[in-house]
mmCIF file with all atom_site columns, C-alpha atoms in Angstrom:
data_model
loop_
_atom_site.group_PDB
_atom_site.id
_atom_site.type_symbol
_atom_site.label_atom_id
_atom_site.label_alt_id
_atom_site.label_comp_id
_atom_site.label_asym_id
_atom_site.label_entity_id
_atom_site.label_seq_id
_atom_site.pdbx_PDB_ins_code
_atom_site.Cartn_x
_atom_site.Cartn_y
_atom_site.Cartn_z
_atom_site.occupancy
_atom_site.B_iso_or_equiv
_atom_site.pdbx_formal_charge
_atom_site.auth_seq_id
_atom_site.auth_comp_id
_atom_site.auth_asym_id
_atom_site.auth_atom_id
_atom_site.pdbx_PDB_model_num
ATOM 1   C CA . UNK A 1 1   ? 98.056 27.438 60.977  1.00 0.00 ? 1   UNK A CA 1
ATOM 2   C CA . UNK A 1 2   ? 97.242 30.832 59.761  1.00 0.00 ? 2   UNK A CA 1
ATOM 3   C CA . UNK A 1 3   ? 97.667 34.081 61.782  1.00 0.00 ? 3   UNK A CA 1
ATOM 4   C CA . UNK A 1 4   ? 94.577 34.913 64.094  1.00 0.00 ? 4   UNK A CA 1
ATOM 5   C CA . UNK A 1 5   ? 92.875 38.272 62.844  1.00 0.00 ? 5   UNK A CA 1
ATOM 6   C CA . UNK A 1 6   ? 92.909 39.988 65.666  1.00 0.00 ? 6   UNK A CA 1
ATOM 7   C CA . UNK A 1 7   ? 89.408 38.076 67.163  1.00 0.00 ? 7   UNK A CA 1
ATOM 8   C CA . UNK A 1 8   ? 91.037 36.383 70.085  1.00 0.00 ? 8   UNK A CA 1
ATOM 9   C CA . UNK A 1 9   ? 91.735 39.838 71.848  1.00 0.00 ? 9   UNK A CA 1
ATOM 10  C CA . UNK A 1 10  ? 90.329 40.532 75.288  1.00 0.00 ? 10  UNK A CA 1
ATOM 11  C CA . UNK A 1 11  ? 87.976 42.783 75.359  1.00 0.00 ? 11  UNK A CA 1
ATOM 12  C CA . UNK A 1 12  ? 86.980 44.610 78.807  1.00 0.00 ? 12  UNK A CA 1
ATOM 13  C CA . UNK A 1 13  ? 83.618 45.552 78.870  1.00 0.00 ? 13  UNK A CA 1
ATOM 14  C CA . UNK A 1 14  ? 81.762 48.001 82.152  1.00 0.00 ? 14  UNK A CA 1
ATOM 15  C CA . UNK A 1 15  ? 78.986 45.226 83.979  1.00 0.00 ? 15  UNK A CA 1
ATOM 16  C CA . UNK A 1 16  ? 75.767 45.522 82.355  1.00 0.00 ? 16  UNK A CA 1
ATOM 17  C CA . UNK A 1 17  ? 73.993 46.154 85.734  1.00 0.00 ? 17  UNK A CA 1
ATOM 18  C CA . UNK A 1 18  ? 74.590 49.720 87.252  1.00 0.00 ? 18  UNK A CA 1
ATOM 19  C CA . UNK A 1 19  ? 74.452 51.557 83.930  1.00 0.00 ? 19  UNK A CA 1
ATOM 20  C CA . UNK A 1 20  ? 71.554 49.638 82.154  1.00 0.00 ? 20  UNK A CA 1
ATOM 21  C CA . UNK A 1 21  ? 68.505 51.835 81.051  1.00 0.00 ? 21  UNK A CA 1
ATOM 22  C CA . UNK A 1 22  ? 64.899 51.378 82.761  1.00 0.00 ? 22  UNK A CA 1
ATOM 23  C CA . UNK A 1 23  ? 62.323 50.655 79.629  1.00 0.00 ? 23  UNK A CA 1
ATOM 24  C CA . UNK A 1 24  ? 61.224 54.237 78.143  1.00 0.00 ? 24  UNK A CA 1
ATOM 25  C CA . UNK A 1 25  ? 57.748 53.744 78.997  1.00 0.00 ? 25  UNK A CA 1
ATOM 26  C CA . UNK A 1 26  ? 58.735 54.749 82.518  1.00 0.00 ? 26  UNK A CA 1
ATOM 27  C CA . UNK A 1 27  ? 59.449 58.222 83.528  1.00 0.00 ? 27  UNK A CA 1
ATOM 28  C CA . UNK A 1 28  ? 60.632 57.946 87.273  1.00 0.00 ? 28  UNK A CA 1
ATOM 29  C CA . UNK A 1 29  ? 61.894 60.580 89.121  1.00 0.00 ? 29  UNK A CA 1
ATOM 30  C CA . UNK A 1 30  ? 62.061 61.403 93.547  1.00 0.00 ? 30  UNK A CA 1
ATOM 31  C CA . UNK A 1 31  ? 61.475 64.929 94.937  1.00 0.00 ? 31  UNK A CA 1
ATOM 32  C CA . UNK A 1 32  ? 62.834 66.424 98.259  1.00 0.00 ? 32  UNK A CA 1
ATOM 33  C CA . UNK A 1 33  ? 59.566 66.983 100.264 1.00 0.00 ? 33  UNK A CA 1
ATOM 34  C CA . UNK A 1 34  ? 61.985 68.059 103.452 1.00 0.00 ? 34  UNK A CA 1
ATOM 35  C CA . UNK A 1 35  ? 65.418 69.097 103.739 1.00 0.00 ? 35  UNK A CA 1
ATOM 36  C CA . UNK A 1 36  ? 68.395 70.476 101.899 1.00 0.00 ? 36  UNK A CA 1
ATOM 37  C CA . UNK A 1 37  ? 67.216 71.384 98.743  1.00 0.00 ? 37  UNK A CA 1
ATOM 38  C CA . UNK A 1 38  ? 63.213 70.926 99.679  1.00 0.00 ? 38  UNK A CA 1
ATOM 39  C CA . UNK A 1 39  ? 61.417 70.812 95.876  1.00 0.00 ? 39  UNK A CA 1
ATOM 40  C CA . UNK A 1 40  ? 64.314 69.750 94.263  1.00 0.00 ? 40  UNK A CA 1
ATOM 41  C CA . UNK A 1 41  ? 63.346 66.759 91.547  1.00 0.00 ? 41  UNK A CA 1
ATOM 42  C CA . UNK A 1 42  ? 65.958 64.223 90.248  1.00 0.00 ? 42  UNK A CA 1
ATOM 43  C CA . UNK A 1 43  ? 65.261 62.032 87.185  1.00 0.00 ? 43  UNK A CA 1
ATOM 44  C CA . UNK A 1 44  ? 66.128 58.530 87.649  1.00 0.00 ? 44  UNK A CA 1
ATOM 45  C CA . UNK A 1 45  ? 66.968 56.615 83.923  1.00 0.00 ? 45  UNK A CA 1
ATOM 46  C CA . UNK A 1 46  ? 68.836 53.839 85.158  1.00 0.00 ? 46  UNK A CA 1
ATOM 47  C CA . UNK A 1 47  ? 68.786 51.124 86.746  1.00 0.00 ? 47  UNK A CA 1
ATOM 48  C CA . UNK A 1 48  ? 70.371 51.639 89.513  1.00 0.00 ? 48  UNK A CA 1
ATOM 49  C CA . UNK A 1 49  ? 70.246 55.235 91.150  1.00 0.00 ? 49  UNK A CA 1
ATOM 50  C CA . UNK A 1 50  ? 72.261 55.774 94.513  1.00 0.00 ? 50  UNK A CA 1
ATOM 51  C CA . UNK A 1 51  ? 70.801 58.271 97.021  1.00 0.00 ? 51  UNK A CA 1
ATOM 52  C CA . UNK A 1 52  ? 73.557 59.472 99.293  1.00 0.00 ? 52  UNK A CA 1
ATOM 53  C CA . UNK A 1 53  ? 75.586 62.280 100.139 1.00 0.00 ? 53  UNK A CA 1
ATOM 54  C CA . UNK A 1 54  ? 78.466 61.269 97.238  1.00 0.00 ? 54  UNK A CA 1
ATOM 55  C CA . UNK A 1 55  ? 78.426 64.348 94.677  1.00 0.00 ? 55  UNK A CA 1
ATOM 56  C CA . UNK A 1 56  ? 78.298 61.268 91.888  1.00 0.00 ? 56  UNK A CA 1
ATOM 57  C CA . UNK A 1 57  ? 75.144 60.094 93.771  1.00 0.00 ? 57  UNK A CA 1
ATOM 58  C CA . UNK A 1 58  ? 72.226 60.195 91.163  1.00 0.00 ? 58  UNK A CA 1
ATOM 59  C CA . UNK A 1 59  ? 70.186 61.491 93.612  1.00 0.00 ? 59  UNK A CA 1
ATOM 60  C CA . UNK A 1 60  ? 72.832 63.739 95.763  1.00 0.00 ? 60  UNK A CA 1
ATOM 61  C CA . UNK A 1 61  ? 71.824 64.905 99.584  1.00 0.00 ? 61  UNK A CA 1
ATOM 62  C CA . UNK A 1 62  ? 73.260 67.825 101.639 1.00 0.00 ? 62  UNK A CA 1
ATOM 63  C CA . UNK A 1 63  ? 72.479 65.995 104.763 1.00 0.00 ? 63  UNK A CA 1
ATOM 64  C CA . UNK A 1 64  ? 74.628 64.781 107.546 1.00 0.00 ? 64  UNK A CA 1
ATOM 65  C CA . UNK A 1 65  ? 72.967 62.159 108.776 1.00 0.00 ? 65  UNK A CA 1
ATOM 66  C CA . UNK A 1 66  ? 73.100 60.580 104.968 1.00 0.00 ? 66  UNK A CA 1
ATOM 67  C CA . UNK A 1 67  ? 75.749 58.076 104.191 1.00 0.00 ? 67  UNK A CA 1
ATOM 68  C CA . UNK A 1 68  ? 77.801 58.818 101.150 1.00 0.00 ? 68  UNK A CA 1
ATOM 69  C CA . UNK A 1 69  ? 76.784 55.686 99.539  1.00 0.00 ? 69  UNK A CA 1
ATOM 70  C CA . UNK A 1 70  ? 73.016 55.657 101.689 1.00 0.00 ? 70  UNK A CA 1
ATOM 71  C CA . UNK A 1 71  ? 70.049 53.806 99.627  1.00 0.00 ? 71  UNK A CA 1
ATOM 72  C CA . UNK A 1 72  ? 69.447 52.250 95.783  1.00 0.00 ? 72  UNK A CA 1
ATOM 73  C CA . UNK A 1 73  ? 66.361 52.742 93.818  1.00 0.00 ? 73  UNK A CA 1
ATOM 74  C CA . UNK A 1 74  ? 66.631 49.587 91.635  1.00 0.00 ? 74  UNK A CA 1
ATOM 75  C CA . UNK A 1 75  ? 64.213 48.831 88.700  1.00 0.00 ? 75  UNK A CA 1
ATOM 76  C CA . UNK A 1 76  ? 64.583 45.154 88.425  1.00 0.00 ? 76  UNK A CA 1
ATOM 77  C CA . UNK A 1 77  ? 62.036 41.950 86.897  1.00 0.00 ? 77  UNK A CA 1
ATOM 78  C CA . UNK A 1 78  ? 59.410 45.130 86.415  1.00 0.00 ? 78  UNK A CA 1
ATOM 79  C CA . UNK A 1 79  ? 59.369 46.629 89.747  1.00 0.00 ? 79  UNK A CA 1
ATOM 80  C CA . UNK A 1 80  ? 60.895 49.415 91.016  1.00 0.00 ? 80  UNK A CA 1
ATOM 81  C CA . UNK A 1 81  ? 62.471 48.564 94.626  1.00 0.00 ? 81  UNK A CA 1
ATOM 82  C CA . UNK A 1 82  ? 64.688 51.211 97.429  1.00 0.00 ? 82  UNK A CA 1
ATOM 83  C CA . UNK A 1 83  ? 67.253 49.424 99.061  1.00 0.00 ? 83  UNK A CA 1
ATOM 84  C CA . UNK A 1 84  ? 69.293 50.285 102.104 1.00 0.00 ? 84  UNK A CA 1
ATOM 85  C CA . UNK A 1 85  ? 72.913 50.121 101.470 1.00 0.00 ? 85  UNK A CA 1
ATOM 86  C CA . UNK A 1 86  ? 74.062 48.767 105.044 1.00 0.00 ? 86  UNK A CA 1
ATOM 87  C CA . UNK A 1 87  ? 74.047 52.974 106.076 1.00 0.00 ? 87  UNK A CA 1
ATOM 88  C CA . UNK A 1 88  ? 75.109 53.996 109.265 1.00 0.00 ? 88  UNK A CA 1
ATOM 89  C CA . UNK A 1 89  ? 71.666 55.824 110.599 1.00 0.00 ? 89  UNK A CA 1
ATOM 90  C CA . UNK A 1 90  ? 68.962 53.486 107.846 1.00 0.00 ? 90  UNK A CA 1
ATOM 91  C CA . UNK A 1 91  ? 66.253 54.133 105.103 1.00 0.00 ? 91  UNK A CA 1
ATOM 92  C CA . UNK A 1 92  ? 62.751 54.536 106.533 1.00 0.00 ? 92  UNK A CA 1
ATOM 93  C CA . UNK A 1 93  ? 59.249 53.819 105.112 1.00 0.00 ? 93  UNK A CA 1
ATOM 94  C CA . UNK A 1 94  ? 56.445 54.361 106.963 1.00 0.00 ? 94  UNK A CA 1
ATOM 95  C CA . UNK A 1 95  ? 58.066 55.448 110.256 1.00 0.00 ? 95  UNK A CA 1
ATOM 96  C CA . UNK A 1 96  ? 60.212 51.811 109.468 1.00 0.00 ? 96  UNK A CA 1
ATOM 97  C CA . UNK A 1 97  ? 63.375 51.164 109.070 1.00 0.00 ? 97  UNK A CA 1
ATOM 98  C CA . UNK A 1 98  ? 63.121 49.000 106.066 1.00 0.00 ? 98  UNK A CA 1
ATOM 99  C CA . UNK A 1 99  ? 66.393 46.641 104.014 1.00 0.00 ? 99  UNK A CA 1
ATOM 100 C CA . UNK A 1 100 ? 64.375 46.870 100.690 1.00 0.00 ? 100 UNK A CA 1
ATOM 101 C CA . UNK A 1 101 ? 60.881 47.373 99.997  1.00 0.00 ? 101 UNK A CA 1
ATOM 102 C CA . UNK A 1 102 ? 59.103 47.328 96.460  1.00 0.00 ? 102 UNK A CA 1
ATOM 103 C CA . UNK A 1 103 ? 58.322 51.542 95.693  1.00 0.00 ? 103 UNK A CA 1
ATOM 104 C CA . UNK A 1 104 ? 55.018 52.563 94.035  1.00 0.00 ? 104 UNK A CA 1
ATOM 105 C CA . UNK A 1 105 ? 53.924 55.573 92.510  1.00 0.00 ? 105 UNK A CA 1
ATOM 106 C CA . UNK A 1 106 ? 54.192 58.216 95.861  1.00 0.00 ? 106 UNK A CA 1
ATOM 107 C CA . UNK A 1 107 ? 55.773 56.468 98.045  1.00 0.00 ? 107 UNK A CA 1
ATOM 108 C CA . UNK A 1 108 ? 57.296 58.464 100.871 1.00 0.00 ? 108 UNK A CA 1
ATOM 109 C CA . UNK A 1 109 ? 60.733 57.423 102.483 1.00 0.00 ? 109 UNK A CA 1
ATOM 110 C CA . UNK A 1 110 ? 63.478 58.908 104.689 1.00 0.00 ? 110 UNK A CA 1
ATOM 111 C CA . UNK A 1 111 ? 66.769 59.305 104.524 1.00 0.00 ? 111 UNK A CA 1
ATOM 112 C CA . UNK A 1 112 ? 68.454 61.240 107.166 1.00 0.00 ? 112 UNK A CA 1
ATOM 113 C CA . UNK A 1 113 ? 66.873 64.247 108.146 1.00 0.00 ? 113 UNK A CA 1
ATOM 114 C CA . UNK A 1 114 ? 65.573 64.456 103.943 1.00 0.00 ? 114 UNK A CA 1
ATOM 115 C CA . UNK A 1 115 ? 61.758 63.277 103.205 1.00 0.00 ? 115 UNK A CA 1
ATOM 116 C CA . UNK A 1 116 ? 61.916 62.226 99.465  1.00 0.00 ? 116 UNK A CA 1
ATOM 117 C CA . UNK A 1 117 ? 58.900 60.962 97.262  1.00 0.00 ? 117 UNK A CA 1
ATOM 118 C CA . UNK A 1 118 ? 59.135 58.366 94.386  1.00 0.00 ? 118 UNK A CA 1
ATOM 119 C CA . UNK A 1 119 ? 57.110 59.745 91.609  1.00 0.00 ? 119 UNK A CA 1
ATOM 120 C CA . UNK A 1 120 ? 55.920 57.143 88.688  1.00 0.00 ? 120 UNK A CA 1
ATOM 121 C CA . UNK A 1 121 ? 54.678 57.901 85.353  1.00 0.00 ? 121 UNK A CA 1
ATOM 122 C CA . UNK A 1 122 ? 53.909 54.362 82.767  1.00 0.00 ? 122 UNK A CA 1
ATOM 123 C CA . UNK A 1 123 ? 53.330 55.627 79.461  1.00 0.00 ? 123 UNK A CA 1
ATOM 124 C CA . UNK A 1 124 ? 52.910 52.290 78.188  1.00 0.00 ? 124 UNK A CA 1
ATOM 125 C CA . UNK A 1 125 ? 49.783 52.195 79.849  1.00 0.00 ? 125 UNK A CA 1
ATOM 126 C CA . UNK A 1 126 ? 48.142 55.742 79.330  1.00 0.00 ? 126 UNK A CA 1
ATOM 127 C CA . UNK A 1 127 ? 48.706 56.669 83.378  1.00 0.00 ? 127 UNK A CA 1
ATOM 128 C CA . UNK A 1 128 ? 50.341 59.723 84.347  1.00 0.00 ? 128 UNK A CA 1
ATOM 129 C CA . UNK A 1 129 ? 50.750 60.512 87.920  1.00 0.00 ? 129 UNK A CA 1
ATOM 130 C CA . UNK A 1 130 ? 51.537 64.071 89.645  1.00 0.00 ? 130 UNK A CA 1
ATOM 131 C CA . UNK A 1 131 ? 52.540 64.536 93.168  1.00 0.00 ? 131 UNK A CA 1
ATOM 132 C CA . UNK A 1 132 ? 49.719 63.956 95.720  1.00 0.00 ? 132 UNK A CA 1
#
């Protein structure tokens, strides 16, 4: 048998999930309607975007009634969803405390004391939406 060439090596690799790329058709962002930080817009360009008080949090809050680790705006299968992350004081829609609900272009949800808005552009598809 002949020496390998170095190709059985073990290669550790990050999971695809967390850090994968939404499709750049999509330009998706959420603004601070209310609370710390009120007009404040955060771009969201992956996949997976946590909302919490963590300073790491792609979407970071200055509120105490946030958990570090709070919500998840997911873009998975085409849709953009916000999911709670088991936090201590929920994620509300709609004056509901919602586990995960599909998010559309101005959706308004809660977080806290902090009123944010999902904001949705599709270039794909010639529609560009402003804040309403």
């Amino acid at each position: 048998m002949t020496a390998s060439s170095g190709s059985d090596r073990t290669q550790i690799r990050q999971p695809a999930g967390p850090s994968k790329k939404i499709p750049g058709r999509f330009q998706a962002s959420v603004v601070v309607l209310e609370g710390y930080a009120q007009g404040m817009e955060y771009s969201i360009d992956k996949s997976y975007a946590v909302i919490g008080r963590n300073k790491d949090a792609a979407i970071p809050l200055r509120d105490p009634l946030a958990s570090r680790e709070h919500a998840v705006i997911l873009y998975h299968d085409g849709a953009f969803l916000l999911k709670d992350l088991d936090s201590t004081n929920g994620t509300h829609m709609r004056g509901v405390s919602i586990r995960q609900r599909k998010l559309r272009h101005g959706d308004k949800f809660r977080v806290g004391d902090t009123v944010l808005q999902f904001i949705l552009q599709d270039t794909g598809r010639n529609r560009t939406y402003e804040i309403g």
